[in-house]
mmCIF file of C-alpha atoms in Angstrom:
data_model
loop_
_atom_site.group_PDB
_atom_site.id
_atom_site.type_symbol
_atom_site.label_atom_id
_atom_site.label_comp_id
_atom_site.label_asym_id
_atom_site.label_seq_id
_atom_site.Cartn_x
_atom_site.Cartn_y
_atom_site.Cartn_z
ATOM 1 C CA MET A 1 21.962 115.806 51.374
ATOM 2 C CA ASP A 2 22.385 112.013 51.332
ATOM 3 C CA PHE A 3 22.525 111.109 47.637
ATOM 4 C CA SER A 4 22.807 107.417 48.492
ATOM 5 C CA GLN A 5 19.097 107.381 49.214
ATOM 6 C CA LEU A 6 18.235 108.466 45.689
ATOM 7 C CA LYS A 7 17.078 105.662 43.412
ATOM 8 C CA ARG A 8 18.178 105.381 39.839
ATOM 9 C CA PRO A 9 15.379 105.593 37.309
ATOM 10 C CA ALA A 10 14.068 102.179 36.343
ATOM 11 C CA ARG A 11 15.483 100.882 33.086
ATOM 12 C CA ASN A 12 12.987 100.286 30.323
ATOM 13 C CA THR A 13 14.459 96.969 29.201
ATOM 14 C CA LYS A 14 12.922 95.594 26.052
ATOM 15 C CA PRO A 15 12.308 91.844 26.164
ATOM 16 C CA LEU A 16 14.344 89.526 23.973
ATOM 17 C CA ASP A 17 12.151 86.462 24.440
ATOM 18 C CA PRO A 18 9.689 86.567 21.500
ATOM 19 C CA ILE A 19 6.950 85.043 23.651
ATOM 20 C CA ALA A 20 7.405 87.824 26.203
ATOM 21 C CA ILE A 21 7.167 90.334 23.351
ATOM 22 C CA PHE A 22 3.842 88.789 22.357
ATOM 23 C CA GLU A 23 2.555 88.843 25.943
ATOM 24 C CA ARG A 24 3.443 92.537 26.358
ATOM 25 C CA ARG A 25 1.860 93.638 23.104
ATOM 26 C CA PRO A 26 -0.684 96.467 23.281
ATOM 27 C CA SER A 27 -4.354 95.537 23.373
ATOM 28 C CA LEU A 28 -5.572 96.294 19.854
ATOM 29 C CA PRO A 29 -8.616 95.212 17.819
ATOM 30 C CA ASN A 30 -8.210 91.842 16.048
ATOM 31 C CA THR A 31 -5.040 91.034 17.989
ATOM 32 C CA PRO A 32 -4.711 87.291 18.690
ATOM 33 C CA ASN A 33 -5.157 86.419 22.356
ATOM 34 C CA ASP A 34 -2.797 83.461 22.483
ATOM 35 C CA LEU A 35 -0.085 81.764 20.511
ATOM 36 C CA TRP A 36 -0.802 78.357 19.046
ATOM 37 C CA ARG A 37 1.184 75.411 20.320
ATOM 38 C CA GLY A 38 3.258 75.143 17.132
ATOM 39 C CA GLN A 39 4.100 78.839 17.280
ATOM 40 C CA THR A 40 5.136 78.608 20.922
ATOM 41 C CA GLU A 41 7.376 75.614 20.264
ATOM 42 C CA ALA A 42 8.976 77.268 17.227
ATOM 43 C CA LEU A 43 9.669 80.494 19.117
ATOM 44 C CA ASN A 44 11.104 78.675 22.129
ATOM 45 C CA GLU A 45 13.458 76.635 19.945
ATOM 46 C CA TRP A 46 14.540 79.683 17.968
ATOM 47 C CA HIS A 47 15.193 81.652 21.164
ATOM 48 C CA LYS A 48 17.482 78.859 22.404
ATOM 49 C CA ASN A 49 19.410 79.054 19.122
ATOM 50 C CA ARG A 50 19.174 82.797 18.484
ATOM 51 C CA SER A 51 22.938 83.340 18.332
ATOM 52 C CA LYS A 52 23.472 80.828 15.500
ATOM 53 C CA SER A 53 24.085 82.104 11.981
ATOM 54 C CA ASP A 54 21.505 79.945 10.204
ATOM 55 C CA VAL A 55 18.220 78.775 11.709
ATOM 56 C CA PHE A 56 15.400 77.100 9.776
ATOM 57 C CA ILE A 57 11.888 77.572 11.197
ATOM 58 C CA ALA A 58 9.285 75.246 9.690
ATOM 59 C CA LEU A 59 5.568 75.282 10.486
ATOM 60 C CA ASN A 60 2.600 73.564 8.905
ATOM 61 C CA THR A 61 0.590 75.459 6.306
ATOM 62 C CA GLY A 62 -1.774 77.863 8.045
ATOM 63 C CA ALA A 63 0.095 77.571 11.344
ATOM 64 C CA GLY A 64 0.871 81.296 11.550
ATOM 65 C CA LYS A 65 4.488 81.560 10.426
ATOM 66 C CA THR A 66 4.128 85.289 9.686
ATOM 67 C CA LEU A 67 3.398 85.978 13.344
ATOM 68 C CA VAL A 68 6.421 83.892 14.307
ATOM 69 C CA GLY A 69 8.629 85.749 11.829
ATOM 70 C CA LEU A 70 7.482 89.149 13.074
ATOM 71 C CA LEU A 71 8.170 88.252 16.697
ATOM 72 C CA VAL A 72 11.621 86.967 15.729
ATOM 73 C CA ALA A 73 12.315 90.200 13.841
ATOM 74 C CA GLN A 74 11.198 92.352 16.782
ATOM 75 C CA SER A 75 13.296 90.275 19.180
ATOM 76 C CA LEU A 76 16.378 90.934 17.051
ATOM 77 C CA VAL A 77 15.599 94.667 16.953
ATOM 78 C CA ASN A 78 15.224 94.671 20.757
ATOM 79 C CA GLU A 79 18.607 92.957 21.023
ATOM 80 C CA GLY A 80 20.176 95.815 19.091
ATOM 81 C CA VAL A 81 20.981 93.913 15.892
ATOM 82 C CA GLU A 82 21.469 96.434 13.095
ATOM 83 C CA ASN A 83 19.275 96.707 10.001
ATOM 84 C CA VAL A 84 17.018 93.714 10.625
ATOM 85 C CA THR A 85 15.299 92.914 7.323
ATOM 86 C CA TYR A 86 12.193 90.811 6.668
ATOM 87 C CA VAL A 87 12.069 89.586 3.055
ATOM 88 C CA CYS A 88 8.805 88.543 1.333
ATOM 89 C CA GLY A 89 8.082 87.004 -2.057
ATOM 90 C CA THR A 90 5.821 89.710 -3.511
ATOM 91 C CA LYS A 91 4.537 93.209 -2.816
ATOM 92 C CA ASP A 92 1.175 91.717 -1.841
ATOM 93 C CA LEU A 93 2.904 89.572 0.778
ATOM 94 C CA VAL A 94 4.749 92.651 2.040
ATOM 95 C CA LEU A 95 1.388 94.349 2.589
ATOM 96 C CA GLN A 96 -0.017 91.219 4.225
ATOM 97 C CA THR A 97 2.953 91.108 6.598
ATOM 98 C CA GLN A 98 2.504 94.822 7.272
ATOM 99 C CA ARG A 99 -1.105 94.222 8.311
ATOM 100 C CA GLU A 100 -0.054 91.428 10.676
ATOM 101 C CA ALA A 101 2.558 93.699 12.253
ATOM 102 C CA ALA A 102 -0.018 96.461 12.700
ATOM 103 C CA LYS A 103 -2.382 94.019 14.444
ATOM 104 C CA LEU A 104 0.362 93.228 16.947
ATOM 105 C CA GLY A 105 1.295 96.856 17.477
ATOM 106 C CA ILE A 106 4.807 96.179 16.147
ATOM 107 C CA GLU A 107 6.566 99.088 14.453
ATOM 108 C CA TYR A 108 8.022 98.520 10.992
ATOM 109 C CA THR A 109 9.278 100.210 7.836
ATOM 110 C CA LEU A 110 8.353 99.249 4.271
ATOM 111 C CA ARG A 111 10.537 99.416 1.189
ATOM 112 C CA THR A 112 9.590 97.803 -2.110
ATOM 113 C CA SER A 113 10.702 100.573 -4.459
ATOM 114 C CA GLY A 114 11.731 104.158 -3.996
ATOM 115 C CA ASP A 115 12.143 105.440 -0.451
ATOM 116 C CA PHE A 116 11.523 103.937 2.974
ATOM 117 C CA SER A 117 7.978 104.420 4.267
ATOM 118 C CA ASN A 118 9.306 106.075 7.444
ATOM 119 C CA SER A 119 12.576 106.700 9.311
ATOM 120 C CA LEU A 120 12.230 103.926 11.903
ATOM 121 C CA PHE A 121 14.478 101.441 10.096
ATOM 122 C CA GLU A 122 17.152 104.017 9.301
ATOM 123 C CA THR A 123 17.286 105.056 12.965
ATOM 124 C CA GLY A 124 17.430 101.484 14.273
ATOM 125 C CA LYS A 125 13.995 101.531 15.862
ATOM 126 C CA ALA A 126 12.288 98.953 13.634
ATOM 127 C CA PHE A 127 12.895 96.302 11.006
ATOM 128 C CA CYS A 128 12.292 96.734 7.277
ATOM 129 C CA ILE A 129 9.802 94.616 5.309
ATOM 130 C CA THR A 130 10.774 94.266 1.649
ATOM 131 C CA THR A 131 10.677 91.898 -1.335
ATOM 132 C CA TYR A 132 13.241 89.418 -2.636
ATOM 133 C CA THR A 133 13.392 91.524 -5.816
ATOM 134 C CA SER A 134 14.299 94.674 -3.916
ATOM 135 C CA PHE A 135 16.715 92.897 -1.598
ATOM 136 C CA PHE A 136 18.610 90.814 -4.169
ATOM 137 C CA ASN A 137 18.733 93.111 -7.180
ATOM 138 C CA GLY A 138 22.219 93.962 -8.363
ATOM 139 C CA LEU A 139 21.998 97.552 -7.122
ATOM 140 C CA SER A 140 20.189 96.920 -3.834
ATOM 141 C CA VAL A 141 20.206 99.969 -1.565
ATOM 142 C CA LEU A 142 19.423 97.717 1.380
ATOM 143 C CA GLN A 143 22.556 95.628 0.923
ATOM 144 C CA ARG A 144 24.754 98.549 -0.117
ATOM 145 C CA ASP A 145 23.823 101.213 2.438
ATOM 146 C CA TYR A 146 22.008 99.279 5.177
ATOM 147 C CA PHE A 147 23.705 95.904 5.240
ATOM 148 C CA PRO A 148 21.664 93.734 7.600
ATOM 149 C CA GLY A 149 22.849 92.123 10.775
ATOM 150 C CA ALA A 150 19.920 89.729 10.476
ATOM 151 C CA VAL A 151 17.538 88.651 7.713
ATOM 152 C CA ILE A 152 14.248 86.773 7.938
ATOM 153 C CA PHE A 153 13.569 84.974 4.654
ATOM 154 C CA ASP A 154 9.822 84.366 4.437
ATOM 155 C CA ASP A 155 8.663 81.473 2.222
ATOM 156 C CA ALA A 156 12.264 80.295 2.017
ATOM 157 C CA HIS A 157 11.159 77.219 0.054
ATOM 158 C CA VAL A 158 10.433 79.376 -3.016
ATOM 159 C CA ALA A 159 13.293 81.835 -2.577
ATOM 160 C CA GLU A 160 15.574 80.111 -5.095
ATOM 161 C CA ARG A 161 13.253 80.947 -7.989
ATOM 162 C CA MET A 162 12.980 84.581 -6.942
ATOM 163 C CA ILE A 163 16.724 84.973 -6.489
ATOM 164 C CA ARG A 164 17.320 83.346 -9.873
ATOM 165 C CA GLU A 165 15.070 85.968 -11.491
ATOM 166 C CA ALA A 166 17.299 88.664 -9.981
ATOM 167 C CA PHE A 167 20.276 87.019 -11.704
ATOM 168 C CA THR A 168 18.572 86.578 -15.093
ATOM 169 C CA LEU A 169 19.041 89.092 -17.888
ATOM 170 C CA LYS A 170 16.123 88.769 -20.317
ATOM 171 C CA ILE A 171 16.394 90.726 -23.572
ATOM 172 C CA SER A 172 13.251 90.520 -25.656
ATOM 173 C CA ALA A 173 11.345 92.084 -28.522
ATOM 174 C CA PRO A 174 9.841 94.596 -28.870
ATOM 175 C CA GLU A 175 11.457 96.270 -25.839
ATOM 176 C CA GLN A 176 15.058 95.612 -26.909
ATOM 177 C CA THR A 177 14.671 94.574 -30.561
ATOM 178 C CA GLU A 178 17.987 96.005 -31.772
ATOM 179 C CA LEU A 179 20.001 94.563 -28.908
ATOM 180 C CA LEU A 180 18.369 91.169 -29.431
ATOM 181 C CA LYS A 181 19.335 91.268 -33.120
ATOM 182 C CA GLU A 182 22.928 92.165 -32.269
ATOM 183 C CA ILE A 183 23.282 89.316 -29.760
ATOM 184 C CA LYS A 184 21.710 86.893 -32.225
ATOM 185 C CA SER A 185 24.184 88.028 -34.910
ATOM 186 C CA LEU A 186 27.054 87.577 -32.467
ATOM 187 C CA PHE A 187 26.179 83.916 -31.924
ATOM 188 C CA GLU A 188 25.026 83.046 -35.456
ATOM 189 C CA PRO A 189 28.496 81.845 -36.594
ATOM 190 C CA HIS A 190 28.593 79.416 -33.677
ATOM 191 C CA PHE A 191 25.181 77.931 -34.459
ATOM 192 C CA LYS A 192 26.053 77.769 -38.160
ATOM 193 C CA GLU A 193 29.266 75.908 -37.354
ATOM 194 C CA VAL A 194 27.402 73.234 -35.384
ATOM 195 C CA GLY A 195 24.576 72.991 -37.941
ATOM 196 C CA LYS A 196 21.958 74.604 -35.706
ATOM 197 C CA LEU A 197 21.372 77.953 -37.427
ATOM 198 C CA PRO A 198 17.816 77.003 -38.551
ATOM 199 C CA SER A 199 17.044 75.986 -34.972
ATOM 200 C CA LEU A 200 18.256 79.383 -33.751
ATOM 201 C CA GLU A 201 15.986 81.181 -36.236
ATOM 202 C CA SER A 202 13.003 79.039 -35.259
ATOM 203 C CA ALA A 203 13.622 79.399 -31.534
ATOM 204 C CA ILE A 204 13.494 83.183 -31.752
ATOM 205 C CA ASP A 205 10.735 83.556 -34.346
ATOM 206 C CA SER A 206 8.286 80.829 -33.323
ATOM 207 C CA PRO A 207 6.488 80.531 -29.965
ATOM 208 C CA PHE A 208 6.129 76.787 -30.564
ATOM 209 C CA GLU A 209 9.793 75.837 -30.970
ATOM 210 C CA SER A 210 12.002 74.725 -28.088
ATOM 211 C CA PRO A 211 14.641 77.179 -26.849
ATOM 212 C CA ILE A 212 18.243 76.575 -27.878
ATOM 213 C CA MET A 213 21.359 77.202 -25.796
ATOM 214 C CA ALA A 214 24.757 78.373 -26.992
ATOM 215 C CA SER A 215 27.602 76.064 -26.012
ATOM 216 C CA PRO A 216 29.724 77.051 -22.980
ATOM 217 C CA ASN A 217 32.783 77.382 -25.234
ATOM 218 C CA ALA A 218 30.946 79.812 -27.514
ATOM 219 C CA VAL A 219 29.833 81.910 -24.561
ATOM 220 C CA LYS A 220 33.349 82.001 -23.151
ATOM 221 C CA GLU A 221 34.773 83.011 -26.536
ATOM 222 C CA LYS A 222 32.221 85.775 -27.130
ATOM 223 C CA ALA A 223 31.821 87.061 -23.550
ATOM 224 C CA GLY A 224 33.949 90.159 -24.159
ATOM 225 C CA ARG A 225 32.015 91.208 -27.245
ATOM 226 C CA LEU A 226 28.737 90.384 -25.515
ATOM 227 C CA TYR A 227 29.707 92.701 -22.664
ATOM 228 C CA ASN A 228 30.489 95.504 -25.119
ATOM 229 C CA LEU A 229 27.155 95.053 -26.900
ATOM 230 C CA LEU A 230 25.291 95.281 -23.608
ATOM 231 C CA VAL A 231 27.175 98.357 -22.411
ATOM 232 C CA ASP A 232 26.913 100.127 -25.776
ATOM 233 C CA SER A 233 23.145 99.580 -25.726
ATOM 234 C CA GLY A 234 22.881 101.729 -22.592
ATOM 235 C CA ILE A 235 22.036 98.828 -20.319
ATOM 236 C CA LYS A 236 23.470 100.582 -17.264
ATOM 237 C CA ASN A 237 20.642 103.105 -17.529
ATOM 238 C CA ASP A 238 17.895 100.654 -18.475
ATOM 239 C CA ALA A 239 15.379 100.458 -15.621
ATOM 240 C CA ASN A 240 14.511 96.843 -16.466
ATOM 241 C CA LEU A 241 17.970 95.416 -17.158
ATOM 242 C CA LYS A 242 20.549 97.304 -15.097
ATOM 243 C CA TYR A 243 19.911 95.396 -11.863
ATOM 244 C CA SER A 244 20.553 91.895 -13.181
ATOM 245 C CA PHE A 245 23.373 93.167 -15.419
ATOM 246 C CA ASN A 246 25.222 94.424 -12.363
ATOM 247 C CA HIS A 247 25.225 90.862 -10.999
ATOM 248 C CA LEU A 248 26.451 89.328 -14.258
ATOM 249 C CA LYS A 249 28.769 91.902 -15.832
ATOM 250 C CA GLU A 250 32.020 90.374 -14.540
ATOM 251 C CA ASN A 251 30.975 86.757 -15.057
ATOM 252 C CA LEU A 252 29.328 86.592 -18.478
ATOM 253 C CA GLU A 253 31.732 83.842 -19.557
ATOM 254 C CA HIS A 254 30.257 81.596 -16.849
ATOM 255 C CA CYS A 255 26.641 82.182 -17.872
ATOM 256 C CA ALA A 256 24.229 80.189 -20.000
ATOM 257 C CA VAL A 257 22.901 82.016 -23.075
ATOM 258 C CA VAL A 258 19.520 80.683 -24.191
ATOM 259 C CA PHE A 259 17.499 81.860 -27.218
ATOM 260 C CA GLY A 260 13.771 81.248 -27.384
ATOM 261 C CA TYR A 261 10.273 82.734 -27.510
ATOM 262 C CA GLY A 262 11.394 86.034 -29.014
ATOM 263 C CA ALA A 263 14.085 86.625 -26.411
ATOM 264 C CA VAL A 264 17.532 85.722 -25.172
ATOM 265 C CA GLU A 265 18.138 84.951 -21.509
ATOM 266 C CA ILE A 266 21.549 85.225 -19.882
ATOM 267 C CA ALA A 267 21.929 83.688 -16.430
ATOM 268 C CA PRO A 268 24.408 81.685 -14.354
ATOM 269 C CA THR A 269 24.021 77.930 -14.638
ATOM 270 C CA PHE A 270 24.174 77.704 -10.851
ATOM 271 C CA LEU A 271 23.310 80.554 -8.520
ATOM 272 C CA PRO A 272 26.498 81.875 -6.879
ATOM 273 C CA LEU A 273 24.770 82.185 -3.513
ATOM 274 C CA PHE A 274 27.881 81.672 -1.440
ATOM 275 C CA ASN A 275 29.628 84.517 -3.240
ATOM 276 C CA LEU A 276 26.946 86.935 -2.069
ATOM 277 C CA PRO A 277 27.868 89.059 0.968
ATOM 278 C CA ILE A 278 24.600 88.176 2.693
ATOM 279 C CA PHE A 279 25.713 84.525 2.810
ATOM 280 C CA LEU A 280 29.436 85.217 3.258
ATOM 281 C CA ARG A 281 29.381 87.615 6.180
ATOM 282 C CA ASN A 282 28.488 87.108 9.810
ATOM 283 C CA VAL A 283 24.739 87.587 9.413
ATOM 284 C CA ARG A 284 21.953 85.890 11.338
ATOM 285 C CA ARG A 285 19.785 84.282 8.682
ATOM 286 C CA ARG A 286 16.329 82.961 9.582
ATOM 287 C CA TYR A 287 14.464 80.831 7.049
ATOM 288 C CA LEU A 288 10.676 80.602 7.421
ATOM 289 C CA SER A 289 8.800 77.842 5.660
#
């Protein structure tokens, strides 16, 4: 038998060009027929620069950036990039993005809390749609166990605020009344020394008074005792506080401590973005705006 006459089975090569992905999509109800000019231009330019670490994709409001982001995400999955992650601002936006993906016939996995919605992401067959809160919290499963080879940051222009929330420890009454009292007592000598003890009392007790911040020197001096107070309160098991605490626990001396409106907030003065693995490692980051 002449085996040379046998043909190899045709390879089912998945397209990398996001426009080709769009053109090969299944015919489904409510699927857009064509890409708009702005979308086509954005996808072409991204495809030319797909190997770069950081690419900013800007479209006008209402110009269909979600569709662009989904096609970029699918292109990266087709390329074989591991753990492609699409990050949205809120759970509602996650669901909106999910609906757009379903219209296009693009497979996806959701994770906003708890488990993944299916096994596609874990097996490398689809990207994961999640929130900034889930992705950037101090105990993020996505960054710990499924570190992404590529991330699409949707609404990148508002991401700073959302990331800052993940790095802010807010201790308030009535949820953490005792811990709030202990932290207030810890800093009272400092405010008394600088003649601001009445301002501290007013800032915590009155919703109409301006917040007041402890001096950087006071925070540095009391950081060790502040850490002990937080740990002794059981913060590592607190569902509301443990995530941000994990970000801050080794850097409390570099944080701002602000009292006001029945609470104390502890947060870095500047976000340490370039100390985060997602911005340190060789990751393809795509910013949609």
